[in-house]
C-alpha positions as a printed Julia matrix, in Angstrom:
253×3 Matrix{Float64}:
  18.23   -3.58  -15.98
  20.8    -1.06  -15.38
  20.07   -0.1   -12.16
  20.38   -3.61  -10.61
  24.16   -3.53  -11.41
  24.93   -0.86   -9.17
  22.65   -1.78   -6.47
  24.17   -2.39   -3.21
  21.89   -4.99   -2.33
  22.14   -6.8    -5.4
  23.71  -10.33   -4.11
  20.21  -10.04   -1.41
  17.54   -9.06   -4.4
  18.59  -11.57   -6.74
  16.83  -14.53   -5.04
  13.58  -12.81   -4.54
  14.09  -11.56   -8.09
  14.37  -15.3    -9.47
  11.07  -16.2    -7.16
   8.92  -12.98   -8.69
  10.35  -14.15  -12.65
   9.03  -17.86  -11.22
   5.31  -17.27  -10.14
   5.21  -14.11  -13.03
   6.17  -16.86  -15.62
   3.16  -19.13  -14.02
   0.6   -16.41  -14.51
   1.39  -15.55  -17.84
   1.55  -19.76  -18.59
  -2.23  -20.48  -16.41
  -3.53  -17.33  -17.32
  -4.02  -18.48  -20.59
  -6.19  -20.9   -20.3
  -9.0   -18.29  -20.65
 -11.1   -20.04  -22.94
 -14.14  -18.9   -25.44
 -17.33  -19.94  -26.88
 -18.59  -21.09  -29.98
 -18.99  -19.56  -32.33
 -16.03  -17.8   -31.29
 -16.96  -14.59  -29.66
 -14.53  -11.35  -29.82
 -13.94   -9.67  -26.48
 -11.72   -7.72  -24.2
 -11.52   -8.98  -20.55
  -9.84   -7.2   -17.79
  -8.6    -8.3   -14.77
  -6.79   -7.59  -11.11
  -3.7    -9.91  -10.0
  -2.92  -10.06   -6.64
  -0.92  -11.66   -3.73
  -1.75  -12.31   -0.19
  -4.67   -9.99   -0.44
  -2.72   -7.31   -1.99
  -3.12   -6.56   -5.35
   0.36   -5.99   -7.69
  -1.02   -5.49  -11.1
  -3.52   -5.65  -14.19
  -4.13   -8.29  -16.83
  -5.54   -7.89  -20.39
  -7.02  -10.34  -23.02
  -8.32  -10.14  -26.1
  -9.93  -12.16  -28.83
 -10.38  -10.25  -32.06
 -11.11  -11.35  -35.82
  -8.91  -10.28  -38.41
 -10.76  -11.57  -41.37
 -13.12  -14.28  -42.3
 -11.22  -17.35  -40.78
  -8.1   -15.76  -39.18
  -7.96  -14.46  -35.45
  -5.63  -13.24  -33.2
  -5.97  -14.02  -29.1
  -3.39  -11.64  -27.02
  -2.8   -11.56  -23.35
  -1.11   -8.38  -21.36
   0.12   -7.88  -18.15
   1.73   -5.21  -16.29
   3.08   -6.42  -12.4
   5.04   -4.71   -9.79
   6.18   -6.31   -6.63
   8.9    -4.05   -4.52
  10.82   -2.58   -6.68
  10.56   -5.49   -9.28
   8.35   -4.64  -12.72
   6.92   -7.5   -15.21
   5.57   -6.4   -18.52
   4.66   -8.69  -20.71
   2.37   -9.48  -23.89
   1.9   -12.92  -25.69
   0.0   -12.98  -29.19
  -1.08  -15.57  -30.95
  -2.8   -15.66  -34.65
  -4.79  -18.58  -35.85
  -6.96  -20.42  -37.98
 -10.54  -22.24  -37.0
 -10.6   -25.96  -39.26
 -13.37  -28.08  -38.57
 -13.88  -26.4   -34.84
 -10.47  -27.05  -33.94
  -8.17  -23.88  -33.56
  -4.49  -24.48  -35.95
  -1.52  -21.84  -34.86
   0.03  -20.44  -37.39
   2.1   -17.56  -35.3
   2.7   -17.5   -31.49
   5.11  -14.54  -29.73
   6.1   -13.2   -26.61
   7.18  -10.31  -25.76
   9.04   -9.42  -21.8
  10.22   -6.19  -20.51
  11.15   -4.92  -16.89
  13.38   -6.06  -13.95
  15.75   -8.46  -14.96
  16.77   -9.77  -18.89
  14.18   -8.65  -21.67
  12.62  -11.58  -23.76
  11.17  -11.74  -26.95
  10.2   -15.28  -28.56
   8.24  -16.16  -31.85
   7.45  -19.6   -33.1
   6.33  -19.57  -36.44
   3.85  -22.93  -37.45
   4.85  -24.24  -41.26
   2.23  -26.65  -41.72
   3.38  -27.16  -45.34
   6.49  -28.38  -44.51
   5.85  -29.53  -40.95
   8.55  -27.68  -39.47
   8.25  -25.37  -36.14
  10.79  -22.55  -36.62
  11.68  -20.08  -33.83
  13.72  -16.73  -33.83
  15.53  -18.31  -31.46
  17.34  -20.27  -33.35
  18.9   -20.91  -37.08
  16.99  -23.74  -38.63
  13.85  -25.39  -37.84
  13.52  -26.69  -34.77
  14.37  -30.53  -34.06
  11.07  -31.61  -32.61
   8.38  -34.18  -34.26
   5.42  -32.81  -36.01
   2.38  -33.19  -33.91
  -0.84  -32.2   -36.05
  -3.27  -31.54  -33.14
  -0.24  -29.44  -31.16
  -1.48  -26.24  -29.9
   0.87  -22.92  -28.67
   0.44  -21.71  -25.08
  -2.48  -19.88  -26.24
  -4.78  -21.72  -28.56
  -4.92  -25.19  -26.87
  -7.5   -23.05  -24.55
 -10.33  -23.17  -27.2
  -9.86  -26.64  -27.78
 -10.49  -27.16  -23.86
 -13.76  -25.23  -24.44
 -14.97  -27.07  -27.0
 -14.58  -30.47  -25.38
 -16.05  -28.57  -21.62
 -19.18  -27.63  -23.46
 -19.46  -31.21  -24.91
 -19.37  -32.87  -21.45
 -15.58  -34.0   -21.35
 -14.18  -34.13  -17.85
 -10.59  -34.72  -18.64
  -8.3   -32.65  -20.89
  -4.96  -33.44  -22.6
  -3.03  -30.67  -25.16
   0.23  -31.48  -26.7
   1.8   -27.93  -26.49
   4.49  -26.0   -27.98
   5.86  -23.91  -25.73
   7.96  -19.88  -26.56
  10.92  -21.84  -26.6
   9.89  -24.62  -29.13
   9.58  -27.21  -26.35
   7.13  -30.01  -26.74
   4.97  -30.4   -23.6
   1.96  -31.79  -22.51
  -0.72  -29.88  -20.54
  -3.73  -31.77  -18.16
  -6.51  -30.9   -16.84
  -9.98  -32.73  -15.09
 -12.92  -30.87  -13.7
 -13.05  -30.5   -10.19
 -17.14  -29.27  -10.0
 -19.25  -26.4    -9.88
 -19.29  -23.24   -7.98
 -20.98  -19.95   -7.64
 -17.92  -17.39   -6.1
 -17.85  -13.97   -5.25
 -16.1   -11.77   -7.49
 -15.64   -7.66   -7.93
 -18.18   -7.99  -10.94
 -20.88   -9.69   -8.36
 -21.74  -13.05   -7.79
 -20.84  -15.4   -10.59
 -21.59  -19.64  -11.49
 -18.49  -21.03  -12.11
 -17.03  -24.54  -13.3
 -14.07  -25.36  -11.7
 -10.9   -26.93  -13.21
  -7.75  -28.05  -11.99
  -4.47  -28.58  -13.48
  -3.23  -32.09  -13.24
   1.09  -32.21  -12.39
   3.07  -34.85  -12.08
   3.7   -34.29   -8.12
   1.5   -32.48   -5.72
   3.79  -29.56   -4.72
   1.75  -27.35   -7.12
  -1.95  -26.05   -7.25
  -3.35  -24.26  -10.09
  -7.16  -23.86  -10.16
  -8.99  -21.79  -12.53
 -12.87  -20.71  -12.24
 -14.69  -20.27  -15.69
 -18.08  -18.87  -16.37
 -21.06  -19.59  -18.66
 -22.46  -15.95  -18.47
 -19.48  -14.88  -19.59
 -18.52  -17.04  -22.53
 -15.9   -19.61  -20.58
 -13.56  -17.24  -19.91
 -11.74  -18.07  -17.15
 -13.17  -15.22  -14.08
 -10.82  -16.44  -11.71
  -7.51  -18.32  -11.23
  -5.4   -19.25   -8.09
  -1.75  -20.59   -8.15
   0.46  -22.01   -5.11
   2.85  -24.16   -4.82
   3.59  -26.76   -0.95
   0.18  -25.0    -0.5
   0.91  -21.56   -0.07
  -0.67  -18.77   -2.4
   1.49  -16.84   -5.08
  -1.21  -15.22   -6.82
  -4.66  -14.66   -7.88
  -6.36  -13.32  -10.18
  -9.76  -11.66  -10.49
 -12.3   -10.57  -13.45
 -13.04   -7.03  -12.95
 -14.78   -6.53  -17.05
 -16.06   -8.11  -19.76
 -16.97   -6.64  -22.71
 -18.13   -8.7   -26.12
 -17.77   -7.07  -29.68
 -19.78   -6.93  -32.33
 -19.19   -9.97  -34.99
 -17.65   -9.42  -38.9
């Protein structure tokens, strides 16, 4: 942004900048494993992120029905830390085939402190090509047919939860066009405290590779699996949480 070009203390706010893009870029990634049930059941959640105890912001999701077997799942966000901002919305539209959710559009949109973003991965299952606005031709990257965008993969964990599964596994595209892989086991049951009351949770953790990073998220069967509250750190120190502070179904097509 403008303003960071003239700021004196540029060379000092750059660092903290890069750590606020880091643990913002988290949220928006964990935060979206907010699942759903079945039948799939349009909502609007909203929620309260905060850090240390304080909190810096608001998170929105939605799951709506555009017509018989198309939906669209979007995610907002709107943090300030200091004088840092993070604005963000992700959107992704979908088919249901045979229970299983199949991306056909995924985008994300970034304003505030620092570069603006805005990435779109388009699915062409007839060709079996990924193609991003990011770049000229179709992305170089082999066709997966159960790969899921950063959004979808979530109702896929839902479905396999409510069946008794323990351990999860989502080949993912990322807003890039990266191939990744995301993990996850159950880690038990829990009834937590929450500004919407007292709520029984099932816990879940996300498996890495090392153990320098914790993400836990809380998800509860009153309120259709979506996830009520998540916590992040990393060498086991907090960077954020987040809290369920609505839910709200709508009516079904």
């Amino acid at each position: 942004m403008p303003f960071l070009i003239t700021n004196p203390f540029q060379l000092k706010a750059q660092p903290t900048h890069n750590k606020i893009c880091a643990w913002l870029l988290g949220l928006s990634a964990i935060f979206s494993c907010s699942i759903v049930a079945n039948p799939l059941v349009s909502y609007n959640a909203e929620y309260q992120v905060s850090r240390k105890g304080s909190v810096k912001g608001t998170a929105y999701r939605e799951l709506k029905q555009l017509d018989q077997n198309t939906y669209q799942l979007k995610y907002k966000s709107d943090i300030e830390w200091m004088i840092f901002s993070d604005e963000r919305e992700e959107t992704s539209k979908f088919n249901m085939h045979d229970d299983t959710p199949v991306p056909l559009e995924y985008s994300m949109v970034r304003t505030g402190t620092g570069p603006d973003k805005d990435y779109k991965i388009t699915f062409d299952r007839k060709n079996q090509a990924i193609i991003s606005n990011q770049e000229k031709y179709p992305l170089g990257v082999k066709w997966i047919e159960e790969q899921q965008d950063l959004l979808t993969y979530q109702l896929q964990l839902r479905k396999e939860l409510m069946a008794g599964k323990q351990k999860f596994s989502y080949p993912i595209i990322d807003k890039k066009g990266g191939q990744r892989t995301y993990d996850f086991e159950v880690d038990g049951k829990e009834t937590i405290t929450l500004p919407i009351g007292n709520v029984e949770t099932v816990r879940i953790k996300r498996l890495y590779d090392d153990d320098k990073r914790q993400v836990t998220v809380w998800l509860a069967p009153d309120y259709d699996y979506i996830v009520v509250k998540m916590y992040k750190g990393k060498e086991g120190i907090e960077q954020f949480q987040v809290q369920l502070t609505k839910y709200e179904k709508h009516t079904p097509m």
